Tab-separated table of C-alpha atoms in Angstrom:
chain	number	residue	atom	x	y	z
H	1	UNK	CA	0.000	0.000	0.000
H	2	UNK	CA	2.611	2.168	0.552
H	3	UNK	CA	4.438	1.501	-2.730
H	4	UNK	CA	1.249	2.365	-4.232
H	5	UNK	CA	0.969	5.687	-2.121
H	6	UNK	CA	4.441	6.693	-3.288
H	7	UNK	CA	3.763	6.040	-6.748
H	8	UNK	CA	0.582	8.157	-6.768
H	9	UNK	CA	2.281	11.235	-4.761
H	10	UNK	CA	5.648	11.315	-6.175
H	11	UNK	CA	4.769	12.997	-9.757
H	12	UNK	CA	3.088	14.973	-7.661
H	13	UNK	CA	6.039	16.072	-5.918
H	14	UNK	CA	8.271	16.779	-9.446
H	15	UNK	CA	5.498	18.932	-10.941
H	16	UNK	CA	6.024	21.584	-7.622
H	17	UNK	CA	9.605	21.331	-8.253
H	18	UNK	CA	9.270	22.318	-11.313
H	19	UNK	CA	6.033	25.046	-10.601
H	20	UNK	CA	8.908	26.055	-8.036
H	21	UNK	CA	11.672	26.295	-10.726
H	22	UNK	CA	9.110	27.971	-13.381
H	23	UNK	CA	8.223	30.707	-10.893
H	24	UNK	CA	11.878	31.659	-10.054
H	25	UNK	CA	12.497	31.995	-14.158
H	26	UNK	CA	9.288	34.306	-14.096
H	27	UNK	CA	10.276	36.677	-11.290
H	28	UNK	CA	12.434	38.214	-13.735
H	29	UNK	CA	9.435	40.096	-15.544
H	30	UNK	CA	9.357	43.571	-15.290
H	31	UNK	CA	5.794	43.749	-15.065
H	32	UNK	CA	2.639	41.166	-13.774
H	33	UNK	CA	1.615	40.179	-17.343
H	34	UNK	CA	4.679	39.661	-18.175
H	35	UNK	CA	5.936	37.675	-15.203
H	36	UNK	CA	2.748	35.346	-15.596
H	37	UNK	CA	3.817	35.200	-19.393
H	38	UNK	CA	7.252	34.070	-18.577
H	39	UNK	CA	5.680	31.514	-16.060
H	40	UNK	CA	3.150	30.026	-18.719
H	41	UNK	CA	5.504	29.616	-20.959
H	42	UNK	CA	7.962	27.690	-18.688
H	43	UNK	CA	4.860	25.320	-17.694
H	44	UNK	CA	4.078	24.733	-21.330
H	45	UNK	CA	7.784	23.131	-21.998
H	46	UNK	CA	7.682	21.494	-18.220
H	47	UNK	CA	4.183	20.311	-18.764
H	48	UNK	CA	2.540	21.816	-15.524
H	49	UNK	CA	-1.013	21.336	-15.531
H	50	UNK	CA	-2.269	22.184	-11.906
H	51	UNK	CA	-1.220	26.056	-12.036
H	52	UNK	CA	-0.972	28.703	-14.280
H	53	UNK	CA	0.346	32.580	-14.617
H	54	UNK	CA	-3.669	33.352	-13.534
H	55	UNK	CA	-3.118	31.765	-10.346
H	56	UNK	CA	0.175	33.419	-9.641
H	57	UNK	CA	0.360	36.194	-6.406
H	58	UNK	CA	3.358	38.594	-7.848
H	59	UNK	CA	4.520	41.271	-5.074
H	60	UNK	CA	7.465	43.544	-4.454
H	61	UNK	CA	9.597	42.936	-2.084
H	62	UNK	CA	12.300	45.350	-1.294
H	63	UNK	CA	12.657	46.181	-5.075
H	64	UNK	CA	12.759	42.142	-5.822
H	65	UNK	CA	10.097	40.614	-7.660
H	66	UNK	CA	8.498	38.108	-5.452
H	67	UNK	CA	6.250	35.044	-7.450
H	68	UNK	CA	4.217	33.270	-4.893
H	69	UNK	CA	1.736	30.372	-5.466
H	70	UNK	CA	-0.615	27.881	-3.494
H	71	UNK	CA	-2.901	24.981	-5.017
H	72	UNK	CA	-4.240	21.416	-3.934
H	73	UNK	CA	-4.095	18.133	-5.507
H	74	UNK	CA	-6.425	15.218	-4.881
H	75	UNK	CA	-5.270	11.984	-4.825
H	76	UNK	CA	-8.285	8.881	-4.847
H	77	UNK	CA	-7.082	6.248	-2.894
H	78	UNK	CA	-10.480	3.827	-2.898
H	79	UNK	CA	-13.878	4.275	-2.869
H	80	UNK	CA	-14.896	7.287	-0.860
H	81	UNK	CA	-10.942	8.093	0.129
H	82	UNK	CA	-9.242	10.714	-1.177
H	83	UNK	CA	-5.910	11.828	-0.157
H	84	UNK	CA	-5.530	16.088	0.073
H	85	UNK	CA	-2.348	17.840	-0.963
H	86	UNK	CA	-1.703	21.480	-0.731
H	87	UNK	CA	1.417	22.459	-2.179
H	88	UNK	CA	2.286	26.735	-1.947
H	89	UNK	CA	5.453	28.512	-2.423
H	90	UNK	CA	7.414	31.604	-3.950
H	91	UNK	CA	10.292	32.430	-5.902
H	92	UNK	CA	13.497	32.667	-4.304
């Protein structure tokens, strides 16, 4: 079962890496639409499906660009089960 678990939940895992990695590339927009350009455009070649530049917060931060982002993933285990991620983050 817990093979099975791991299975599920690990490409789960890679796809925030790379929403993580995507978001960092897009902090260097000069301006929102362009920043959520940048970031739908990396998610198109890394084949992110659970986000997009919509869903994207982008803030200032000291005169840095800051890209932050939050979402959930459901995972059916059986029947009735379902197992609830939530994934959030922001640019470093």
């Amino acid at each position: 079962c817990a093979g099975v678990l791991a299975a599920q939940v690990a490409p789960t895992l890679i796809e925030y890496q790379a929403i993580t990695k995507a978001a960092s590339k897009a902090k260097e927009g000069s301006t929102v639409a362009e920043v959520k350009s940048i970031f739908d455009k990396a998610a198109a070649i890394d084949d992110i499906k659970s986000i997009s530049g919509k869903d994207l917060e982008v803030s200032k931060d000291g005169g840095n660009t800051v890209v932050a982002f939050a979402y959930t993933r459901e995972i059916h285990m059986a029947g009735p089960a379902y197992l609830l991620l939530k994934y959030n983050g922001r640019s470093k």
